[in-house]
Tab-separated table of C-alpha atoms in Angstrom:
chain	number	residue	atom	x	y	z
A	28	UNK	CA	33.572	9.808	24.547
A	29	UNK	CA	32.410	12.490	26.355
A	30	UNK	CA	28.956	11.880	29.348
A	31	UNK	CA	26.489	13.703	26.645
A	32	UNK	CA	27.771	11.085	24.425
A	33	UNK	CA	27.118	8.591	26.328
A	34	UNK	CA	23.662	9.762	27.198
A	35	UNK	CA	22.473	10.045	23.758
A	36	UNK	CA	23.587	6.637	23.659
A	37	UNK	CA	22.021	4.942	26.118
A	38	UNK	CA	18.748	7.133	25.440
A	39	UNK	CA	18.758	6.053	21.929
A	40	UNK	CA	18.999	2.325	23.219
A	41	UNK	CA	16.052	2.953	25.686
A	42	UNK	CA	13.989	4.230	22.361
A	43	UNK	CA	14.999	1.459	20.917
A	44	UNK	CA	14.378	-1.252	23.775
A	45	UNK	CA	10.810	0.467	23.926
A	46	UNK	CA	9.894	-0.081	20.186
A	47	UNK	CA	10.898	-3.399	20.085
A	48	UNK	CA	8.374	-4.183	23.235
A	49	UNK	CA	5.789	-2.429	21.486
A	50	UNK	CA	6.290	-4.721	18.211
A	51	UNK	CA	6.429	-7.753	20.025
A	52	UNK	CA	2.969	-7.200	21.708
A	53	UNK	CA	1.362	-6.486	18.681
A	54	UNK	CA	0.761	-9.626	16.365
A	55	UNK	CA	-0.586	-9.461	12.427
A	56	UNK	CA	-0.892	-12.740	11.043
A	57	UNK	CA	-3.014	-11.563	8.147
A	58	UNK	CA	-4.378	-8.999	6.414
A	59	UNK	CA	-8.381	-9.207	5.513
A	60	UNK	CA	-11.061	-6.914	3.712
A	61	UNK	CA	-12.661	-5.957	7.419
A	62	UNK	CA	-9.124	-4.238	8.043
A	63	UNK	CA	-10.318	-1.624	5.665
A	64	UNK	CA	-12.347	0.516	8.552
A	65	UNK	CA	-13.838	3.651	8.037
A	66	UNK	CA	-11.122	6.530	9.918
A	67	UNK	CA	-12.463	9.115	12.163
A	68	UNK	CA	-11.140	12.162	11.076
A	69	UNK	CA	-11.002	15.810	11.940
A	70	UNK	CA	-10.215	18.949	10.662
A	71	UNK	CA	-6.230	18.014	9.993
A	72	UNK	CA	-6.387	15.030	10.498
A	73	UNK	CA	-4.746	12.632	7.019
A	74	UNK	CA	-5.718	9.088	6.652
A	75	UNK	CA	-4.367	6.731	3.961
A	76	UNK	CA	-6.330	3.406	3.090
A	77	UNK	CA	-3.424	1.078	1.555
A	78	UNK	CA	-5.148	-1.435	-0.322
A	79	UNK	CA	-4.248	-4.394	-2.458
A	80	UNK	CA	-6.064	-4.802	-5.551
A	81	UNK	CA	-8.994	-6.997	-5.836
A	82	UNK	CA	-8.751	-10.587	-7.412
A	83	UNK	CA	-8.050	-10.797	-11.345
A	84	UNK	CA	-8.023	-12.686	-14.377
A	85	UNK	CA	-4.551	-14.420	-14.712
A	86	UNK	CA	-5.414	-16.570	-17.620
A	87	UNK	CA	-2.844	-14.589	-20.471
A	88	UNK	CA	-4.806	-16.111	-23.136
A	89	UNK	CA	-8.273	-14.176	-22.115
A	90	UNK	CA	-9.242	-11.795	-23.457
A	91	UNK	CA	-9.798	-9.626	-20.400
A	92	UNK	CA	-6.450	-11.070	-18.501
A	93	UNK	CA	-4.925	-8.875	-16.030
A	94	UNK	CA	-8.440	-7.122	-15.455
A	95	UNK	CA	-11.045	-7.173	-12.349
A	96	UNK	CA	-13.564	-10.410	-12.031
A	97	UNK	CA	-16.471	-9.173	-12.265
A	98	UNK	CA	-18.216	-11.079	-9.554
A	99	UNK	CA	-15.397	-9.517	-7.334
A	100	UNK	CA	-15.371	-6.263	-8.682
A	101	UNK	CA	-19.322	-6.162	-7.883
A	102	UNK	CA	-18.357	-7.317	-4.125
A	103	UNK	CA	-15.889	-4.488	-3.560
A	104	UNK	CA	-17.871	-2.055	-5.133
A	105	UNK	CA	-20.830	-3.128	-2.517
A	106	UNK	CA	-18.093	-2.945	0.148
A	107	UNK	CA	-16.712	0.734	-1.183
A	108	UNK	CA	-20.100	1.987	-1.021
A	109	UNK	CA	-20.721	1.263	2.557
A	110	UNK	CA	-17.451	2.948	3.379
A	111	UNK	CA	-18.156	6.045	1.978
A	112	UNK	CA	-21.680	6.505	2.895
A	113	UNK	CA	-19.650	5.465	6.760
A	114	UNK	CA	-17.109	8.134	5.948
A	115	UNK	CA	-19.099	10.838	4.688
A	116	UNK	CA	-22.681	10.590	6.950
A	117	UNK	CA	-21.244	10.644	9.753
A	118	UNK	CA	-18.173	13.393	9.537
A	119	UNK	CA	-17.361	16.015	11.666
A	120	UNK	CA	-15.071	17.655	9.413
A	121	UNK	CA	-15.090	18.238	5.629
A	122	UNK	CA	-13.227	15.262	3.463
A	123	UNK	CA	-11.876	15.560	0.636
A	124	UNK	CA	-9.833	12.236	-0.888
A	125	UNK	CA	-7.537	11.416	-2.785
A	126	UNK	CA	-7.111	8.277	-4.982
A	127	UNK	CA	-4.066	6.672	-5.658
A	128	UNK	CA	-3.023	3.959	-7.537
A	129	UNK	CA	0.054	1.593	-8.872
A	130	UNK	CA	-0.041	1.612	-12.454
A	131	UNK	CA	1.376	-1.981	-13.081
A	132	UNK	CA	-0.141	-3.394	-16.247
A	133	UNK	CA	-0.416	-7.384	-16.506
A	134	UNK	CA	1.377	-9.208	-19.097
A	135	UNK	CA	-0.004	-6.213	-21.681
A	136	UNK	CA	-3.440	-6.425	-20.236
A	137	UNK	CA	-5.554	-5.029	-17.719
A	138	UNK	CA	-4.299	-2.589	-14.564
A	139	UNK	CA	-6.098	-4.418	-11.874
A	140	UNK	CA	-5.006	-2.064	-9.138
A	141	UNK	CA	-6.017	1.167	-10.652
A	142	UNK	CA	-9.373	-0.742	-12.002
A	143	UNK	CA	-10.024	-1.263	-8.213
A	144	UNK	CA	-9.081	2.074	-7.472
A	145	UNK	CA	-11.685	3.227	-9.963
A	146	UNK	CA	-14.239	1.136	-8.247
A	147	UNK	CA	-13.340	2.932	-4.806
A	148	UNK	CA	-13.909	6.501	-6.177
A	149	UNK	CA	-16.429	6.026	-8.863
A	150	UNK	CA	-18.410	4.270	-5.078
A	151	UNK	CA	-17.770	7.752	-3.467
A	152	UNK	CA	-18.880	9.425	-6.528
A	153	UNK	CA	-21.945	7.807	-5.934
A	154	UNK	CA	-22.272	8.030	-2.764
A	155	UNK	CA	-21.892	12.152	-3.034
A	156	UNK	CA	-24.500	12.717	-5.576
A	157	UNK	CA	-27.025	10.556	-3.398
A	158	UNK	CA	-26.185	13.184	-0.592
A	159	UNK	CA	-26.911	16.426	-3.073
A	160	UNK	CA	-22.889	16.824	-2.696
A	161	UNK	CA	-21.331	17.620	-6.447
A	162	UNK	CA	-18.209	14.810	-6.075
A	163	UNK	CA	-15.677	17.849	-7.432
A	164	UNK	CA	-16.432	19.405	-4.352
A	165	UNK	CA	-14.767	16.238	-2.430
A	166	UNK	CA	-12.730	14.426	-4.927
A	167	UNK	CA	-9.552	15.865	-5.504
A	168	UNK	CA	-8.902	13.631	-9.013
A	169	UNK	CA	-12.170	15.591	-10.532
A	170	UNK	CA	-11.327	18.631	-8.597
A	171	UNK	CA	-10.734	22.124	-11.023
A	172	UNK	CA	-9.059	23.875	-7.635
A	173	UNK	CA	-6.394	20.889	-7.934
A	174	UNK	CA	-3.902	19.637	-10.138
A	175	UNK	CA	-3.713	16.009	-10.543
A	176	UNK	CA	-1.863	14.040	-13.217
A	177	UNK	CA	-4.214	10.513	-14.478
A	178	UNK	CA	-3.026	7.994	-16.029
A	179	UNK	CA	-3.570	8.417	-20.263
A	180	UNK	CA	-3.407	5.327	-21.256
A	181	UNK	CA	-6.621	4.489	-20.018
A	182	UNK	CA	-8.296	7.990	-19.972
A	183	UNK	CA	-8.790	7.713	-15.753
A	184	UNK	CA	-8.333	10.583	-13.554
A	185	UNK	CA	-6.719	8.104	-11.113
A	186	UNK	CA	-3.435	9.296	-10.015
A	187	UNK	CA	-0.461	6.523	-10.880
A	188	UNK	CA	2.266	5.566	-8.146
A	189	UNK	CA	5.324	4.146	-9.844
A	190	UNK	CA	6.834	3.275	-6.044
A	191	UNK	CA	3.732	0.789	-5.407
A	192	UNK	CA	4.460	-1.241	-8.220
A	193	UNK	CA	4.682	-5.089	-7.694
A	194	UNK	CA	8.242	-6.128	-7.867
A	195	UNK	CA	10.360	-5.532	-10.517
A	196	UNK	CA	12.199	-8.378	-11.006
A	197	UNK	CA	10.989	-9.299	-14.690
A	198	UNK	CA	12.799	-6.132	-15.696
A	199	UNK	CA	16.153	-8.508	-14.854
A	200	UNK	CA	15.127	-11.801	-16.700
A	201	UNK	CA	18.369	-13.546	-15.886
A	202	UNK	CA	17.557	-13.580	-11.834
A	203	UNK	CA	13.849	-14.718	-13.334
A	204	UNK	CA	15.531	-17.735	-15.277
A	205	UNK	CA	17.878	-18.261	-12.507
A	206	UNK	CA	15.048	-18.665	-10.052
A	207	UNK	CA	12.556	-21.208	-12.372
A	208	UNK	CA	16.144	-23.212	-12.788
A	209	UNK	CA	16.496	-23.532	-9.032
A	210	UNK	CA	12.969	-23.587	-7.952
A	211	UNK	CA	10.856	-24.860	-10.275
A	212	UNK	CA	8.409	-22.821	-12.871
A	213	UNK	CA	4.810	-21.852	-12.730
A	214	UNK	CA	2.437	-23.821	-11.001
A	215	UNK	CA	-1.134	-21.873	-12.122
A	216	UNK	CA	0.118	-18.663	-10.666
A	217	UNK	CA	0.325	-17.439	-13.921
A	218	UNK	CA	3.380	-15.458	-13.291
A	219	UNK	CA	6.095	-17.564	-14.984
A	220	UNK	CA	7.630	-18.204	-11.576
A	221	UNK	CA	6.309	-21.102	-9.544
A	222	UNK	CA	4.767	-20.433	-5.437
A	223	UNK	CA	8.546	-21.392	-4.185
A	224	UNK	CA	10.459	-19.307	-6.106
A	225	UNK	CA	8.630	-16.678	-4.725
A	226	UNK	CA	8.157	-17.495	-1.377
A	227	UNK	CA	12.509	-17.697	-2.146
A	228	UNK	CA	12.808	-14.087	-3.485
A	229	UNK	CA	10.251	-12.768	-1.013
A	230	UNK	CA	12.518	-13.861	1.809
A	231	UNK	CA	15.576	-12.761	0.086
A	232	UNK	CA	17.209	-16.124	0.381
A	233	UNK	CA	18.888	-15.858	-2.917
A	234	UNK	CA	20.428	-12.289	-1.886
A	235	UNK	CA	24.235	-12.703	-3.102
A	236	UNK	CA	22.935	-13.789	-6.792
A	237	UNK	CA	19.957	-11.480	-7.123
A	238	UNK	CA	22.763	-8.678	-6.217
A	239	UNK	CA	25.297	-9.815	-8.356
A	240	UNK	CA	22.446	-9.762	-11.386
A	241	UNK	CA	21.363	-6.161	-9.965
A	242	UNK	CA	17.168	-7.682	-9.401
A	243	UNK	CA	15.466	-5.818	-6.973
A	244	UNK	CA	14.828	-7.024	-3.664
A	245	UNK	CA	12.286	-7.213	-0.804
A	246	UNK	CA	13.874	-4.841	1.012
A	247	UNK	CA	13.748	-2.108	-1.833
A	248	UNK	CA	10.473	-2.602	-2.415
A	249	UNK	CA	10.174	-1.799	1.182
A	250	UNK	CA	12.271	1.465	1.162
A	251	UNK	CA	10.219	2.648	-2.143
A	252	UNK	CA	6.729	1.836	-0.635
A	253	UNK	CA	7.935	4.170	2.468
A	254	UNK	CA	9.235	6.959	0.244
A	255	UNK	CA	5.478	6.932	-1.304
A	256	UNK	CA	4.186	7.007	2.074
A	257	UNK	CA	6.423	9.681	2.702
A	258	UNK	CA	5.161	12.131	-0.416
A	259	UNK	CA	1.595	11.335	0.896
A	260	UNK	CA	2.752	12.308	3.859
A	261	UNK	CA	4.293	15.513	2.509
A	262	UNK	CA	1.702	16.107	0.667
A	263	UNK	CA	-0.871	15.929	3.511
A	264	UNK	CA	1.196	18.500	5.013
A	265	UNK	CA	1.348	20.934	2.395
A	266	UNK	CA	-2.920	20.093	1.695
A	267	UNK	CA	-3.644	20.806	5.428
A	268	UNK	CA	-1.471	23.959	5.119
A	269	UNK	CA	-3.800	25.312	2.649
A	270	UNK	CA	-6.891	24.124	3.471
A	271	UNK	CA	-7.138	24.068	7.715
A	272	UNK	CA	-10.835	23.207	7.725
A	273	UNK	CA	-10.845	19.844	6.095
A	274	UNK	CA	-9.825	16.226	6.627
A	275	UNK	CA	-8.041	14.622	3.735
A	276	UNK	CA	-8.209	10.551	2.893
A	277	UNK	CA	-5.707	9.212	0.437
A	278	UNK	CA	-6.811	5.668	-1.309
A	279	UNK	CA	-4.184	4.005	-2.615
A	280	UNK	CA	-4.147	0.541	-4.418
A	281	UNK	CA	-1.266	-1.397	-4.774
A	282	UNK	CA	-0.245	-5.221	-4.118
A	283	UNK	CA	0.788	-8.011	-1.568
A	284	UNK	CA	4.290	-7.507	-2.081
A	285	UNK	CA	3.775	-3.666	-0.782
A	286	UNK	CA	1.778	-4.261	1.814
A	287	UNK	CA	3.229	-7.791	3.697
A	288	UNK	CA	6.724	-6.277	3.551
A	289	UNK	CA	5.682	-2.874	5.451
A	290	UNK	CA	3.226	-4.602	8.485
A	291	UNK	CA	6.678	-7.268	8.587
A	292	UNK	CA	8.831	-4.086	9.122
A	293	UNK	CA	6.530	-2.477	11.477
A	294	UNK	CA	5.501	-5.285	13.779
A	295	UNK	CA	9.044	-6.665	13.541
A	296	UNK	CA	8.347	-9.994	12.053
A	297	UNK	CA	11.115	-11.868	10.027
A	298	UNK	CA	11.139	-11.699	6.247
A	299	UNK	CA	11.499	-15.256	6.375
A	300	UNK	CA	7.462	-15.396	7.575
A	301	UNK	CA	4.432	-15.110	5.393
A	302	UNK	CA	2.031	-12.774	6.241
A	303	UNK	CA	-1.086	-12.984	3.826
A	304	UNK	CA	-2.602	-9.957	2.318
A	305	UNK	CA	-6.164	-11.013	0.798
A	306	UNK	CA	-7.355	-9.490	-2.268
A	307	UNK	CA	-9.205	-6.276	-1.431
A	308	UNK	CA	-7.866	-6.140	1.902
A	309	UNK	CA	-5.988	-3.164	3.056
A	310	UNK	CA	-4.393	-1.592	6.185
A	311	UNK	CA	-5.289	2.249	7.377
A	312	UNK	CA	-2.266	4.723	8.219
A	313	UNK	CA	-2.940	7.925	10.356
A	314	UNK	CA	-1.239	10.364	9.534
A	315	UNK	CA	-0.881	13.636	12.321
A	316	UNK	CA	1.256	16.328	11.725
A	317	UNK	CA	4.238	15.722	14.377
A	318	UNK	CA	3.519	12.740	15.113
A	319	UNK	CA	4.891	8.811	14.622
A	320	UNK	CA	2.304	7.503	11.630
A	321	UNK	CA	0.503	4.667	12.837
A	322	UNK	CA	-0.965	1.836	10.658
A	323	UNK	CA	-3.842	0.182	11.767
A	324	UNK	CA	-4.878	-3.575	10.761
A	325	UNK	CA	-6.629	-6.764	12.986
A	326	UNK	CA	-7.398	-4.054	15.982
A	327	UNK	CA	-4.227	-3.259	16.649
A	328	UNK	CA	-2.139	-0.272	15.979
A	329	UNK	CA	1.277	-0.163	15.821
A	330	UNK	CA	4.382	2.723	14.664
A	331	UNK	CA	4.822	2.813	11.141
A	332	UNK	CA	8.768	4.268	10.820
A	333	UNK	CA	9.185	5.654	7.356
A	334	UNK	CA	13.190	6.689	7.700
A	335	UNK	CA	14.481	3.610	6.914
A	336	UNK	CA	14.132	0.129	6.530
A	337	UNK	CA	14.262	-1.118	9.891
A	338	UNK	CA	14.445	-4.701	9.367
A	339	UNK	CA	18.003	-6.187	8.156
A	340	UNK	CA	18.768	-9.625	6.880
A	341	UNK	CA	19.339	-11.803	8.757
């Protein structure tokens, strides 16, 4: 091994050394609503509000199952309003934003993650035409100098994620059965799966069989959450590239099982722990060109690394 060798080495473990102090003096326990604060951003500057979707119907015999409460629905559109008028009275910079949104569907009813996305831009739709601002001007979705795919099957300009979809695992029914078997079946969660199988898969503690059955795993659900945040990323770049004399804010709705597993890998916390995401709550990413992302959540900051899922099992 030649001395550069060596260097890169021990450099590389100094990097390393230095990350893992910075994790361990940051702590998340939880994820709340209030987490969701309004970015600063100038001209180049790339936000991304990562939100779970607010509560839902979950009884599969009602007739609006898988869609919004409405009493909830009403709060977060009160909440969404607020931000925007925040975002947009007092910027520096021009913003246009982007909304994003996992198009999981629930049990064949309603898509409660793009119906909260809707409720995010039609409150910044709002929020323009109170200002004399014509919301194509700002919203990339309604936007004719843009070209964004909806999502058809409800008619909604909303632009669908496949990679922030909840987990997978009821495309592989066999791990599903094999979990109820072991761990008991639903318990009001509506889900078919009761709260300790899933605290079980979430941890990954049934890893060999869920392999051997080919179910996806916490950790992929990671990797394809970062590879989203990666596009956005990309796509930030390209959008700044083209347009120098604006901010850009990217909404994007998903679920718990997105968001818990990313703040884990980025403040360094075990698998094996719960970290609560409430409904509506969300973290804030920065995005700079050049620079390490950095999510934001409980007044801290920490590195968000999007190469790789950092965490192994243990």
């Amino acid at each position: 091994m030649t001395r550069k060798h060596k260097c890169d080495i021990i450099s590389e473990q100094i990097i390393t050394l230095c990350r893992l102090k910075n994790m361990s003096e940051v702590s998340i326990e939880k994820i709340e609503k209030e987490d969701i604060k309004v970015p600063s951003l100038e001209n180049g500057d790339t936000a991304i509000v990562f939100q779970r979707h607010e509560r839902y119907v979950r009884d599969r015999d009602a007739e609006n199952t898988g869609s919004l409460i409405e009493e909830h629905a009403e709060a977060a559109r009160d909440r969404d309003i607020a931000f925007f008028e925040k975002l947009f009275g007092n910027e520096t910079s021009k913003t246009m934003v982007l909304f994003t949104s996992s198009d999981t569907q629930y049990t064949g009813g309603g898509y409660r993650s793009l119906e909260t996305a809707q409720i995010a831009q039609d409150a910044a739709i709002k929020v323009l035409e109170k200002m004399g601002i014509d919301p194509s001007s700002r919203i990339i979705n309604l936007s004719p100098d843009f070209i964004t795919h909806g999502f058809k099957p409800t008619n909604q300009s909303i632009r669908p994620d496949t990679k922030i979809r909840e987990p997978q695992i009821f495309d592989t029914p066999e791990y599903v059965d094999y979990l109820r078997g072991k761990y008991g079946k639903e318990d009001g969660l509506g889900t078919g799966l009761g709260s300790t199988a899933w605290a079980m898969h979430e941890m990954d503690a049934e890893k060999a069989v869920r392999k051997q059955m080919g179910a996806e795993g916490v950790y992929e659900i990671l990797d394809r959450t970062k590879k989203s945040i990666n596009v956005m990323d990309r796509y930030a770049n390209v959008f700044h590239a083209n347009n120098p004399d604006t901010a850009l804010l990217i909404w994007a709705v998903s679920h718990y099982d997105t968001i818990s597993p990313l703040v884990k890998d980025a403040t360094g916390v075990s698998f094996g722990e719960y970290i609560p995401v409430d409904y509506g709550a969300g973290v804030v990413i920065e995005l700079h060109k050049d620079e390490v992302p950095m999510l934001h959540a409980q007044g801290q900051e920490v590195e968000l690394r999007l190469a790789a899922t950092a965490i192994k099992h243990p």
